[in-house]
Short mmCIF file of C-alpha atoms in Angstrom, two decimals:
data_model
loop_
_atom_site.label_atom_id
_atom_site.label_comp_id
_atom_site.label_asym_id
_atom_site.label_seq_id
_atom_site.Cartn_x
_atom_site.Cartn_y
_atom_site.Cartn_z
CA MET P 59 -144.62 -245.43 -11.40
CA THR P 60 -146.69 -242.41 -10.02
CA SER P 61 -143.72 -241.56 -7.82
CA LEU P 62 -140.86 -241.71 -10.64
CA ALA P 63 -143.16 -239.44 -12.61
CA ALA P 64 -143.50 -236.96 -9.71
CA THR P 65 -139.92 -237.14 -9.50
CA LEU P 66 -139.09 -236.61 -12.94
CA ALA P 67 -141.26 -233.66 -12.99
CA THR P 68 -139.70 -231.97 -10.25
CA SER P 69 -136.27 -232.63 -11.26
CA PRO P 70 -135.49 -231.60 -15.16
CA ILE P 71 -131.78 -232.47 -14.68
CA LEU P 72 -132.39 -235.86 -14.14
CA THR P 73 -135.17 -236.15 -16.42
CA ILE P 74 -132.44 -234.86 -19.19
CA PHE P 75 -130.02 -237.76 -18.16
CA VAL P 76 -132.72 -240.70 -17.77
CA VAL P 77 -133.83 -239.45 -21.31
CA ILE P 78 -130.51 -239.47 -22.91
CA GLY P 79 -129.16 -242.38 -21.29
CA LEU P 80 -132.14 -244.53 -21.66
CA GLY P 81 -132.48 -243.39 -25.41
CA TYR P 82 -129.11 -243.86 -26.32
CA LEU P 83 -129.36 -247.52 -25.36
CA LEU P 84 -132.75 -247.77 -27.01
CA GLY P 85 -131.07 -246.37 -30.32
CA GLN P 86 -128.46 -249.33 -30.20
CA ILE P 87 -131.03 -251.85 -30.29
CA SER P 88 -131.41 -253.64 -33.54
CA PHE P 89 -134.95 -254.09 -35.03
CA PHE P 90 -134.49 -256.47 -38.27
CA GLY P 91 -131.26 -254.99 -39.23
CA PHE P 92 -132.36 -251.26 -38.08
CA ARG P 93 -131.44 -249.26 -35.52
CA LEU P 94 -133.02 -245.76 -34.29
CA GLY P 95 -129.59 -244.35 -33.50
CA VAL P 96 -129.47 -241.02 -31.65
CA ALA P 97 -133.60 -240.62 -32.49
CA GLY P 98 -134.13 -243.29 -30.08
CA VAL P 99 -133.62 -240.33 -27.38
CA LEU P 100 -136.36 -238.72 -29.34
CA PHE P 101 -138.66 -241.79 -28.62
CA MET P 102 -137.69 -242.03 -24.83
CA GLY P 103 -138.51 -238.66 -24.55
CA LEU P 104 -141.95 -239.33 -25.87
CA ALA P 105 -142.39 -242.20 -23.37
CA VAL P 106 -140.83 -240.26 -20.28
CA GLY P 107 -143.04 -237.10 -21.58
CA ALA P 108 -146.42 -239.37 -21.80
CA LEU P 109 -146.18 -240.33 -18.15
CA ARG P 110 -147.20 -236.77 -17.03
CA ALA P 111 -147.73 -233.43 -18.84
CA ASP P 112 -145.66 -231.36 -16.10
CA ILE P 113 -142.33 -233.66 -17.03
CA ALA P 114 -141.78 -231.70 -20.21
CA LEU P 115 -138.04 -230.04 -20.09
CA PRO P 116 -137.73 -226.46 -20.17
CA GLU P 117 -137.84 -224.85 -23.56
CA VAL P 118 -134.21 -223.59 -23.35
CA VAL P 119 -132.91 -227.22 -23.37
CA ALA P 120 -134.10 -228.09 -26.93
CA SER P 121 -133.14 -224.26 -28.21
CA LEU P 122 -129.58 -224.71 -26.76
CA GLY P 123 -129.34 -228.04 -28.49
CA LEU P 124 -130.68 -226.91 -31.78
CA ILE P 125 -128.11 -224.19 -32.06
CA ILE P 126 -125.18 -226.10 -31.08
CA PHE P 127 -126.26 -228.82 -33.68
CA VAL P 128 -126.97 -226.51 -36.73
CA TYR P 129 -123.76 -224.27 -36.12
CA THR P 130 -121.52 -227.64 -35.93
CA VAL P 131 -122.86 -228.83 -39.18
CA GLY P 132 -122.74 -225.59 -40.96
CA ILE P 133 -118.76 -225.02 -39.60
CA GLU P 134 -117.65 -228.44 -41.00
CA THR P 135 -119.83 -228.52 -44.43
CA GLY P 136 -119.38 -224.62 -45.16
CA PRO P 137 -116.49 -225.44 -47.82
CA ALA P 138 -118.33 -228.43 -49.65
CA PHE P 139 -121.61 -226.23 -49.60
CA TRP P 140 -120.00 -223.38 -51.63
CA LYS P 141 -118.06 -225.75 -53.65
CA SER P 142 -121.10 -227.54 -54.68
CA PHE P 143 -122.52 -224.80 -56.41
CA ARG P 144 -120.10 -225.38 -59.29
CA SER P 145 -120.73 -227.20 -62.12
CA GLN P 146 -122.60 -230.32 -61.71
CA GLY P 147 -123.00 -229.56 -58.16
CA TYR P 148 -125.23 -226.43 -58.79
CA ARG P 149 -127.33 -228.81 -60.95
CA HIS P 150 -127.72 -231.36 -58.13
CA THR P 151 -128.49 -228.60 -55.78
CA LEU P 152 -131.54 -227.16 -57.92
CA PHE P 153 -132.60 -230.76 -58.38
CA GLY P 154 -132.66 -231.56 -54.69
CA ILE P 155 -134.74 -228.19 -53.73
CA SER P 156 -137.10 -229.24 -56.70
CA VAL P 157 -137.93 -232.42 -55.18
CA LEU P 158 -138.20 -231.06 -51.39
CA THR P 159 -140.93 -228.48 -52.78
CA VAL P 160 -142.81 -231.24 -54.42
CA ALA P 161 -142.72 -233.39 -50.94
CA ALA P 162 -143.73 -229.99 -49.30
CA LEU P 163 -146.95 -229.83 -51.61
CA MET P 164 -147.62 -233.42 -51.22
CA SER P 165 -147.59 -232.53 -47.48
CA VAL P 166 -150.59 -229.81 -47.98
CA GLY P 167 -152.49 -232.39 -50.36
CA VAL P 168 -152.31 -235.44 -48.01
CA GLY P 169 -152.85 -233.02 -45.14
CA ARG P 170 -156.20 -231.69 -46.47
CA VAL P 171 -157.28 -235.52 -47.30
CA LEU P 172 -156.80 -236.12 -43.63
CA HIS P 173 -157.97 -232.77 -42.39
CA LEU P 174 -154.77 -231.91 -40.65
CA SER P 175 -154.05 -228.36 -39.20
CA PRO P 176 -151.08 -226.50 -41.11
CA ALA P 177 -149.26 -227.39 -37.81
CA ARG P 178 -149.61 -230.90 -38.17
CA ARG P 179 -148.91 -230.62 -42.09
CA ALA P 180 -145.79 -229.13 -41.27
CA GLY P 181 -144.94 -231.60 -38.61
CA LEU P 182 -145.66 -234.31 -41.00
CA PHE P 183 -143.25 -232.88 -43.72
CA THR P 184 -140.42 -232.32 -41.43
CA GLY P 185 -141.00 -236.05 -39.96
CA ALA P 186 -141.24 -237.80 -43.43
CA LEU P 187 -137.88 -236.06 -44.26
CA THR P 188 -136.36 -236.60 -40.89
CA ASN P 189 -135.25 -233.27 -40.06
CA THR P 190 -134.95 -231.74 -36.58
CA PRO P 191 -133.83 -227.99 -37.59
CA ALA P 192 -137.00 -227.64 -39.73
CA LEU P 193 -139.05 -228.87 -37.08
CA ALA P 194 -137.44 -226.75 -34.62
CA ALA P 195 -138.11 -223.46 -36.92
CA VAL P 196 -141.77 -224.68 -37.15
CA ARG P 197 -142.43 -224.60 -33.26
CA GLU P 198 -140.81 -221.41 -32.90
CA ARG P 199 -142.61 -220.03 -35.88
CA LEU P 200 -145.72 -221.21 -34.11
CA ARG P 201 -145.03 -219.94 -30.82
CA ASP P 202 -144.05 -216.60 -31.55
CA GLY P 203 -147.17 -215.85 -33.83
CA MET P 204 -149.73 -217.43 -31.43
CA GLU P 205 -147.90 -214.92 -28.68
CA SER P 206 -148.40 -212.07 -30.86
CA GLN P 207 -151.95 -212.82 -31.35
CA GLY P 208 -152.62 -212.50 -27.58
CA MET P 209 -152.71 -216.34 -26.85
CA SER P 210 -151.01 -217.36 -23.52
CA ARG P 211 -147.76 -218.91 -23.39
CA GLU P 212 -149.19 -222.33 -22.36
CA GLU P 213 -151.72 -222.35 -25.25
CA SER P 214 -148.85 -221.46 -27.82
CA LEU P 215 -146.76 -224.02 -26.18
CA ALA P 216 -149.46 -226.70 -26.71
CA LEU P 217 -150.04 -225.63 -30.27
CA SER P 218 -146.05 -225.90 -31.08
CA ASN P 219 -145.99 -229.16 -29.69
CA GLU P 220 -148.66 -230.47 -32.47
CA PRO P 221 -145.91 -230.53 -35.35
CA VAL P 222 -143.68 -232.87 -32.97
CA VAL P 223 -146.52 -235.37 -32.57
CA MET P 224 -146.67 -235.66 -36.34
CA TYR P 225 -142.81 -235.61 -36.58
CA SER P 226 -142.61 -238.82 -34.14
CA ILE P 227 -145.00 -240.70 -36.19
CA ALA P 228 -143.56 -240.15 -39.28
CA TYR P 229 -139.79 -240.19 -38.22
CA PRO P 230 -139.22 -243.97 -38.47
CA ILE P 231 -140.56 -244.68 -41.76
CA GLY P 232 -138.82 -241.49 -43.15
CA VAL P 233 -135.53 -243.33 -42.52
CA ILE P 234 -136.37 -246.89 -43.08
CA GLY P 235 -138.45 -245.97 -46.69
CA VAL P 236 -135.36 -244.35 -48.00
CA LEU P 237 -133.16 -247.23 -46.85
CA LEU P 238 -135.58 -249.41 -48.74
CA CYS P 239 -135.80 -247.50 -51.90
CA MET P 240 -131.82 -247.39 -52.01
CA GLN P 241 -131.64 -250.89 -51.43
CA LEU P 242 -134.13 -251.72 -54.52
CA ALA P 243 -132.52 -249.18 -56.68
CA ALA P 244 -129.30 -250.85 -56.06
CA ARG P 245 -130.57 -254.27 -57.61
CA PHE P 246 -131.48 -252.35 -60.69
CA TRP P 247 -128.96 -249.56 -61.04
CA ARG P 248 -125.76 -251.42 -59.16
CA GLN P 249 -123.94 -251.39 -62.52
CA ASP P 250 -123.75 -247.78 -62.68
CA SER P 251 -121.83 -247.29 -59.18
CA VAL P 252 -118.25 -247.19 -59.50
CA ALA P 253 -116.09 -247.96 -56.33
CA THR P 254 -113.39 -245.85 -55.50
CA GLU P 255 -110.72 -246.10 -52.99
CA PRO P 256 -108.58 -243.21 -51.93
CA ALA P 257 -105.71 -242.36 -54.38
CA GLU P 258 -102.62 -243.87 -53.39
CA ILE P 259 -99.66 -241.38 -52.86
CA PHE P 260 -96.28 -242.08 -54.44
CA VAL P 261 -92.78 -240.54 -54.54
CA ARG P 262 -91.15 -240.27 -58.22
CA ASN P 263 -87.89 -238.83 -59.41
CA PHE P 264 -87.77 -237.03 -62.96
CA ALA P 265 -85.03 -235.89 -64.64
CA VAL P 266 -85.51 -232.26 -66.20
CA MET P 267 -85.67 -232.99 -70.17
CA ASN P 268 -88.10 -230.56 -71.42
CA PRO P 269 -86.44 -227.79 -73.21
CA GLY P 270 -89.47 -225.38 -72.20
CA ILE P 271 -88.97 -225.38 -68.40
CA ALA P 272 -85.37 -225.18 -68.68
CA GLY P 273 -83.90 -221.84 -67.15
CA ARG P 274 -87.67 -221.14 -65.60
CA THR P 275 -88.22 -221.10 -61.88
CA VAL P 276 -90.39 -223.77 -60.02
CA SER P 277 -92.85 -221.30 -59.24
CA ASP P 278 -93.26 -220.29 -62.74
CA VAL P 279 -93.58 -223.91 -64.30
CA LEU P 280 -96.22 -224.59 -61.65
CA THR P 281 -98.31 -221.45 -62.34
CA LEU P 282 -99.32 -222.43 -65.78
CA HIS P 283 -100.78 -225.59 -64.59
CA ARG P 284 -103.71 -224.73 -62.56
CA ASN P 285 -104.09 -227.45 -59.80
CA PRO P 286 -101.40 -230.16 -60.83
CA GLY P 287 -102.06 -232.06 -57.91
CA PHE P 288 -98.35 -232.78 -57.06
CA VAL P 289 -95.47 -231.51 -54.99
CA VAL P 290 -92.29 -230.98 -56.06
CA SER P 291 -90.13 -231.57 -52.69
CA ARG P 292 -86.69 -232.51 -53.50
CA ILE P 293 -84.08 -231.55 -56.51
CA HIS P 294 -80.45 -232.90 -57.33
CA HIS P 295 -78.98 -229.59 -58.37
CA GLY P 296 -75.22 -229.54 -59.43
CA SER P 297 -73.45 -231.39 -56.44
CA GLY P 298 -76.21 -231.94 -54.07
CA VAL P 299 -79.57 -232.37 -53.16
CA GLU P 300 -81.69 -229.33 -51.79
CA ILE P 301 -85.31 -228.59 -50.79
CA VAL P 302 -87.23 -227.15 -53.76
CA GLN P 303 -88.30 -223.19 -53.56
CA PRO P 304 -90.35 -221.36 -55.44
CA GLU P 305 -87.44 -219.67 -56.72
CA THR P 306 -85.78 -222.56 -57.47
CA VAL P 307 -84.24 -222.53 -61.23
CA LEU P 308 -84.46 -225.75 -63.16
CA CYS P 309 -81.68 -226.51 -65.45
CA ARG P 310 -81.38 -229.42 -68.08
CA GLY P 311 -80.49 -232.44 -66.16
CA ASP P 312 -81.66 -231.73 -62.89
CA VAL P 313 -83.45 -234.44 -60.89
CA VAL P 314 -86.62 -233.28 -59.11
CA ALA P 315 -88.82 -235.69 -56.53
CA VAL P 316 -92.26 -235.50 -56.94
CA VAL P 317 -95.22 -236.59 -54.41
CA GLY P 318 -98.51 -237.45 -55.96
CA ASP P 319 -100.86 -240.05 -57.04
CA GLU P 320 -100.78 -241.74 -60.19
CA GLU P 321 -102.85 -239.45 -62.32
CA SER P 322 -101.07 -236.39 -61.26
CA LEU P 323 -97.14 -238.01 -61.33
CA GLU P 324 -98.42 -238.57 -65.15
CA ARG P 325 -98.70 -235.09 -65.54
CA ALA P 326 -95.75 -234.25 -63.66
CA ARG P 327 -93.84 -236.63 -66.48
CA VAL P 328 -95.39 -234.53 -69.29
CA ILE P 329 -93.91 -231.26 -67.71
CA PHE P 330 -90.52 -232.04 -66.63
CA GLY P 331 -89.16 -235.41 -68.74
CA GLU P 332 -88.46 -238.74 -68.50
CA PRO P 333 -88.59 -240.71 -65.14
CA SER P 334 -85.02 -241.04 -63.37
CA GLU P 335 -83.42 -244.33 -61.93
CA GLU P 336 -82.24 -241.62 -58.97
CA ARG P 337 -84.16 -242.06 -55.64
CA LEU P 338 -83.75 -238.66 -54.01
CA GLU P 339 -86.19 -239.72 -51.45
CA LEU P 340 -83.80 -242.53 -49.89
CA ASP P 341 -81.05 -239.93 -49.16
CA ARG P 342 -81.82 -238.94 -45.50
CA SER P 343 -78.28 -237.63 -44.70
CA ARG P 344 -79.54 -233.87 -44.64
CA PHE P 345 -83.23 -233.93 -45.24
CA ASP P 346 -85.85 -236.14 -43.52
CA PHE P 347 -89.32 -235.76 -42.76
CA ARG P 348 -91.74 -235.70 -39.45
CA ARG P 349 -95.27 -236.28 -39.25
CA VAL P 350 -96.58 -232.91 -37.29
CA PHE P 351 -99.99 -232.20 -35.78
CA VAL P 352 -101.21 -228.75 -36.66
CA SER P 353 -103.06 -227.19 -33.28
CA SER P 354 -101.25 -223.76 -33.29
CA LYS P 355 -104.48 -221.36 -33.43
CA GLU P 356 -102.21 -218.96 -35.19
CA LEU P 357 -102.09 -221.06 -38.24
CA VAL P 358 -105.20 -222.58 -38.71
CA GLY P 359 -107.30 -221.09 -41.52
CA LYS P 360 -104.26 -219.84 -43.25
CA ARG P 361 -103.16 -221.11 -46.63
CA ILE P 362 -99.91 -223.18 -46.47
CA GLY P 363 -98.50 -220.66 -49.49
CA GLU P 364 -98.92 -217.73 -47.01
CA LEU P 365 -96.56 -219.69 -44.48
CA ASN P 366 -93.51 -219.36 -46.86
CA LEU P 367 -92.28 -222.24 -45.28
CA GLU P 368 -89.31 -222.92 -48.07
CA THR P 369 -87.85 -219.48 -47.09
CA THR P 370 -88.62 -219.55 -43.06
CA PHE P 371 -87.58 -223.18 -42.45
CA SER P 372 -86.03 -224.89 -45.55
CA ALA P 373 -89.25 -227.06 -45.60
CA THR P 374 -92.19 -228.12 -47.25
CA ILE P 375 -95.49 -230.23 -46.73
CA THR P 376 -95.64 -233.04 -49.27
CA ARG P 377 -98.31 -234.55 -47.45
CA LEU P 378 -101.65 -233.87 -45.56
CA ARG P 379 -103.80 -236.34 -43.49
CA ARG P 380 -107.26 -235.02 -42.59
CA GLY P 381 -109.47 -237.26 -40.86
CA ASP P 382 -109.10 -240.93 -42.62
CA LEU P 383 -107.73 -239.44 -45.89
CA ASP P 384 -104.26 -238.51 -47.19
CA VAL P 385 -103.62 -235.65 -49.76
CA VAL P 386 -101.24 -233.97 -51.57
CA PRO P 387 -101.66 -230.26 -50.47
CA THR P 388 -101.50 -227.15 -52.64
CA SER P 389 -100.46 -223.42 -51.87
CA ASP P 390 -103.95 -222.90 -51.50
CA THR P 391 -105.05 -225.31 -48.87
CA ARG P 392 -106.08 -224.03 -45.50
CA LEU P 393 -105.00 -225.51 -42.39
CA GLU P 394 -107.57 -227.05 -39.91
CA PHE P 395 -106.79 -228.17 -36.29
CA GLY P 396 -106.06 -231.77 -36.18
CA ASP P 397 -104.29 -232.12 -39.82
CA LEU P 398 -101.32 -234.46 -39.71
CA ILE P 399 -99.04 -232.74 -41.96
CA ARG P 400 -95.53 -234.34 -43.25
CA VAL P 401 -92.88 -232.10 -43.35
CA LEU P 402 -89.54 -232.16 -45.21
CA THR P 403 -86.76 -230.07 -43.51
CA ARG P 404 -83.19 -230.19 -42.36
CA LYS P 405 -82.75 -232.71 -39.25
CA GLU P 406 -81.66 -229.70 -37.23
CA ASN P 407 -84.94 -227.97 -37.79
CA PHE P 408 -87.19 -230.48 -36.51
CA GLY P 409 -87.54 -229.04 -33.21
CA VAL P 410 -88.45 -225.46 -34.29
CA VAL P 411 -91.06 -226.86 -37.07
CA ALA P 412 -92.96 -229.03 -34.80
CA SER P 413 -92.98 -226.05 -32.23
CA TYR P 414 -94.21 -223.65 -34.98
CA PHE P 415 -97.15 -225.84 -35.90
CA GLY P 416 -97.96 -226.73 -32.41
CA ASN P 417 -97.81 -230.83 -32.47
CA SER P 418 -99.88 -231.09 -29.94
CA ILE P 419 -102.65 -233.94 -29.82
CA ARG P 420 -104.64 -232.12 -26.73
CA GLY P 421 -104.39 -228.90 -28.85
CA THR P 422 -106.20 -230.54 -31.94
CA ALA P 423 -109.07 -231.28 -29.35
CA GLU P 424 -109.07 -228.17 -27.64
CA THR P 425 -111.78 -225.34 -29.03
CA ASP P 426 -111.79 -221.72 -28.75
CA PHE P 427 -115.22 -221.22 -27.38
CA GLY P 428 -114.86 -217.37 -27.99
CA SER P 429 -115.13 -217.76 -31.71
CA VAL P 430 -117.77 -220.42 -31.51
CA ALA P 431 -120.15 -218.11 -28.87
CA LEU P 432 -119.45 -215.22 -31.25
CA GLY P 433 -120.55 -217.07 -34.27
CA MET P 434 -123.44 -218.25 -32.92
CA VAL P 435 -124.62 -214.99 -31.59
CA LEU P 436 -124.41 -213.83 -35.04
CA GLY P 437 -126.49 -217.08 -35.93
CA VAL P 438 -129.19 -216.22 -33.56
CA LEU P 439 -129.37 -212.62 -34.72
CA ALA P 440 -129.60 -213.58 -38.22
CA GLY P 441 -132.37 -215.85 -37.08
CA MET P 442 -134.22 -212.81 -35.76
CA LEU P 443 -134.12 -210.92 -39.13
CA PRO P 444 -137.63 -211.00 -41.04
CA ILE P 445 -137.37 -211.98 -44.65
CA PRO P 446 -140.24 -210.93 -46.76
CA ILE P 447 -142.26 -213.31 -48.95
CA PRO P 448 -143.78 -211.79 -52.23
CA GLY P 449 -147.18 -211.42 -51.92
CA GLY P 450 -147.42 -212.99 -48.49
CA PRO P 451 -146.05 -212.83 -44.66
CA THR P 452 -142.61 -212.52 -43.67
CA ILE P 453 -140.57 -215.82 -42.41
CA ARG P 454 -137.73 -215.96 -40.18
CA LEU P 455 -134.57 -218.36 -40.42
CA GLY P 456 -135.22 -218.71 -36.83
CA LEU P 457 -132.96 -220.61 -34.27
CA ALA P 458 -132.39 -223.56 -36.80
CA GLY P 459 -131.84 -221.42 -40.17
CA GLY P 460 -129.96 -218.18 -38.77
CA PRO P 461 -127.11 -220.29 -36.99
CA LEU P 462 -126.77 -222.65 -40.03
CA LEU P 463 -126.07 -219.98 -42.74
CA VAL P 464 -123.93 -218.10 -40.56
CA ALA P 465 -121.79 -221.01 -39.68
CA LEU P 466 -121.71 -221.84 -43.76
CA ILE P 467 -120.45 -218.46 -44.16
CA LEU P 468 -117.76 -218.61 -41.39
CA GLY P 469 -116.67 -222.23 -42.22
CA LYS P 470 -115.77 -221.23 -45.80
CA LEU P 471 -114.15 -218.15 -44.33
CA GLU P 472 -112.30 -220.38 -41.97
CA ARG P 473 -110.47 -217.41 -40.52
CA THR P 474 -111.08 -213.37 -40.14
CA GLY P 475 -108.04 -211.77 -38.68
CA GLN P 476 -107.04 -213.15 -35.42
CA ILE P 477 -110.38 -215.13 -34.97
CA ALA P 478 -110.41 -218.81 -36.30
CA TRP P 479 -113.85 -219.94 -36.91
CA VAL P 480 -113.19 -223.59 -37.64
CA MET P 481 -112.86 -226.19 -34.69
CA PRO P 482 -111.09 -229.60 -34.46
CA VAL P 483 -113.08 -232.27 -36.36
CA SER P 484 -113.50 -234.23 -32.55
CA ALA P 485 -114.67 -231.35 -30.53
CA ASN P 486 -116.86 -230.46 -33.63
CA LEU P 487 -118.41 -233.98 -33.62
CA THR P 488 -118.63 -234.00 -30.02
CA LEU P 489 -120.51 -230.74 -29.61
CA ARG P 490 -123.07 -231.33 -32.43
CA GLN P 491 -123.72 -234.73 -30.68
CA ILE P 492 -124.69 -233.03 -27.45
CA GLY P 493 -126.79 -230.52 -29.31
CA LEU P 494 -128.62 -233.29 -31.11
CA LEU P 495 -129.42 -235.07 -27.83
CA LEU P 496 -130.47 -231.87 -25.56
CA PHE P 497 -132.50 -230.90 -28.49
CA LEU P 498 -134.26 -234.41 -29.18
CA ALA P 499 -134.69 -234.77 -25.28
CA GLY P 500 -136.07 -231.52 -25.08
CA VAL P 501 -138.81 -231.69 -27.83
CA GLY P 502 -139.64 -235.73 -27.02
CA THR P 503 -140.66 -234.78 -23.34
CA LYS P 504 -142.69 -231.71 -24.39
CA ALA P 505 -145.16 -233.86 -26.71
CA GLY P 506 -144.80 -237.23 -25.19
CA PHE P 507 -148.41 -236.67 -23.69
CA SER P 508 -150.35 -235.38 -26.72
CA PHE P 509 -148.34 -238.04 -28.82
CA VAL P 510 -150.07 -241.15 -27.24
CA GLU P 511 -153.17 -239.46 -27.55
CA THR P 512 -152.89 -239.05 -31.24
CA LEU P 513 -151.41 -242.50 -31.90
CA ARG P 514 -154.47 -244.07 -30.32
CA SER P 515 -156.93 -241.97 -32.05
CA ASN P 516 -155.70 -241.98 -35.69
CA GLY P 517 -151.82 -243.22 -35.89
CA LEU P 518 -152.34 -245.81 -38.88
CA PRO P 519 -153.52 -243.01 -41.26
CA LEU P 520 -150.76 -241.03 -40.25
CA LEU P 521 -148.11 -243.30 -40.48
CA VAL P 522 -149.18 -244.25 -43.98
CA ALA P 523 -149.36 -240.36 -45.03
CA GLY P 524 -145.59 -240.11 -43.70
CA ALA P 525 -144.65 -243.62 -45.81
CA VAL P 526 -146.33 -241.94 -49.03
CA ILE P 527 -144.71 -238.18 -49.10
CA THR P 528 -141.11 -240.52 -47.89
CA PHE P 529 -141.37 -243.22 -50.98
CA THR P 530 -142.15 -240.39 -53.40
CA MET P 531 -139.45 -238.07 -52.47
CA ALA P 532 -136.71 -241.17 -52.69
CA GLY P 533 -138.48 -242.53 -55.58
CA LEU P 534 -138.57 -239.44 -57.77
CA THR P 535 -134.83 -238.75 -56.64
CA LEU P 536 -133.47 -241.85 -57.63
CA LEU P 537 -135.83 -242.40 -60.82
CA ILE P 538 -135.02 -239.01 -62.22
CA GLY P 539 -131.35 -238.70 -61.02
CA GLN P 540 -130.76 -242.15 -62.99
CA ARG P 541 -132.58 -241.76 -65.98
CA PHE P 542 -132.82 -238.14 -66.92
CA LEU P 543 -130.01 -236.33 -65.40
CA LYS P 544 -127.51 -239.62 -65.59
CA ILE P 545 -126.22 -239.10 -62.21
CA PRO P 546 -123.83 -242.16 -61.12
CA PHE P 547 -125.48 -244.30 -58.65
CA ASP P 548 -122.43 -243.82 -55.95
CA SER P 549 -123.56 -239.80 -56.28
CA LEU P 550 -127.11 -240.61 -56.62
CA VAL P 551 -127.59 -242.51 -53.28
CA GLY P 552 -125.31 -239.82 -51.46
CA ILE P 553 -128.10 -237.10 -52.85
CA VAL P 554 -131.07 -239.14 -51.60
CA SER P 555 -129.22 -239.30 -48.44
CA GLY P 556 -128.14 -235.46 -48.13
CA LEU P 557 -131.60 -234.64 -49.15
CA GLN P 558 -133.06 -236.59 -46.37
CA THR P 559 -130.25 -234.95 -43.82
CA GLN P 560 -130.20 -238.18 -42.25
CA PRO P 561 -126.60 -239.54 -40.93
CA ALA P 562 -128.04 -243.16 -40.72
CA CYS P 563 -129.06 -243.27 -44.29
CA LEU P 564 -125.43 -241.78 -45.44
CA ALA P 565 -123.97 -245.02 -43.74
CA PHE P 566 -126.20 -247.25 -45.47
CA ALA P 567 -125.58 -245.61 -48.88
CA ALA P 568 -121.99 -245.25 -48.39
CA ASN P 569 -121.64 -249.38 -47.51
CA LEU P 570 -124.11 -249.60 -50.50
CA SER P 571 -121.98 -248.00 -52.99
CA LYS P 572 -118.24 -248.39 -51.69
CA SER P 573 -117.60 -244.95 -52.94
CA GLU P 574 -115.83 -241.83 -51.55
CA ASN P 575 -118.36 -239.75 -54.54
CA THR P 576 -121.10 -240.75 -51.83
CA ASN P 577 -119.98 -238.97 -49.05
CA ILE P 578 -118.88 -235.79 -51.58
CA ALA P 579 -122.25 -235.78 -53.10
CA TYR P 580 -123.99 -235.85 -49.27
CA ALA P 581 -121.72 -233.08 -48.02
CA GLY P 582 -122.49 -231.07 -50.95
CA ILE P 583 -126.07 -231.15 -51.11
CA TYR P 584 -126.73 -231.41 -47.03
CA PRO P 585 -126.54 -227.36 -46.32
CA ALA P 586 -128.83 -226.45 -48.85
CA ALA P 587 -131.40 -229.13 -48.08
CA MET P 588 -131.29 -228.44 -44.57
CA ILE P 589 -131.96 -224.59 -45.12
CA ALA P 590 -134.59 -225.38 -47.85
CA LYS P 591 -136.55 -227.75 -45.69
CA ILE P 592 -136.18 -225.03 -42.85
CA VAL P 593 -137.93 -222.35 -45.05
CA LEU P 594 -140.36 -224.84 -46.81
CA ALA P 595 -141.65 -226.27 -43.31
CA GLN P 596 -142.39 -222.50 -42.36
CA LEU P 597 -144.20 -222.09 -45.69
CA LEU P 598 -146.71 -224.71 -44.84
CA LEU P 599 -148.07 -222.80 -41.90
#
């Protein structure tokens, strides 16, 4: 064992792979139905770091991993984050931040009872709420603050490892406690859960009988109805069938083919008139459809309406598959890498249309690392900016908050001129996983030696302290959300998972509710909860 420890201490590269490899295997082991998942890397890092103090990986490993992780999270969840401030999402966000503030105050109270230092209180808070970026912000703040006071780098690093020790003790119950709370709530409130399936998409034909739209263009008619939720693809006008264009004039007796779900097709019936027995979609003699991948960097981030497909290619996009979900796009829908679109056009246009969109599976996985690096540079710079707190010291978003905030903005913009900020979903998930693994391996090995000593001395009281904070946070969210805010169960468990910023909780909640609303609620509150915990954790210092 001594020889192994000496080898790991002199070979950081070997240490990284040992910790990640064995930690990943540890995370797959089931303990009474619960798996640590990627957090297994943290505990393996603690175990390896406990062998010798000098096994700790260089600080740059954890910092690099953290930046990659939070940036990719922000890029993906940016659109959902800003959308969450509308209507109910705005109320949910304020509610969530209020609960997190209560959890932070509880951390102060529990810390005073147990005589914990501010650094350990902050670590307890981040562990009970399972938030690694907040932990990283605390460590960075401690390290910079101590060095500015003349403390040696070794002493400041030792102090910055104290939150990691508390985090590691509180983390397991931070996950298990939330799962138990949601399971108990489901027994009482399951009737509030509304299981939803993705809306099925159909094609229906309608005869234009509404005198109010006769003689008007399709563009004029659809403009009157904000987000109708359907696409008008073909029209039988006169003697032939044509692709519908914005300037196509509707005449009484025309037959139009409409693509949408049941709800949107009912709106189409009210707009156009009565259903028709004709099946325009079955006539594939002149027009046909193909599924095409979006892999062209020039198109990513652009709205479908900007492409003028009807005029340029006599084509229209009737469906879009993003991830595992088929949707009916609108003219305002922005294209992303990896989108699988269903294009209706003339048969002779298939080749040029496919070339226009890229249609490369490999292209959907490739990433423009120039834009990724530029975005991360902006994020690091943003994290360095001091933010004054009224009546108190300044704080910084740091390497966790800065890249996350910038990524949320860039994820919403999606494109700036020739720079596409978004990246393929597959590449994003891969980079995110790599970043999280590097971060957990780095902080685990650094805190391992002191973690064992703390656990031996007073580990049980600290474990109970973390459990109190976790159960209070989850219980308050569920109780207030259900009893007073009347949030449906499927959305409520998504909010709890988002406040915990814990993918394992989301997976459990989604399986519990069987509803897509759980994922939507999680994505809406996740970024706000992440930033709030980064700020609150620093204020605890």
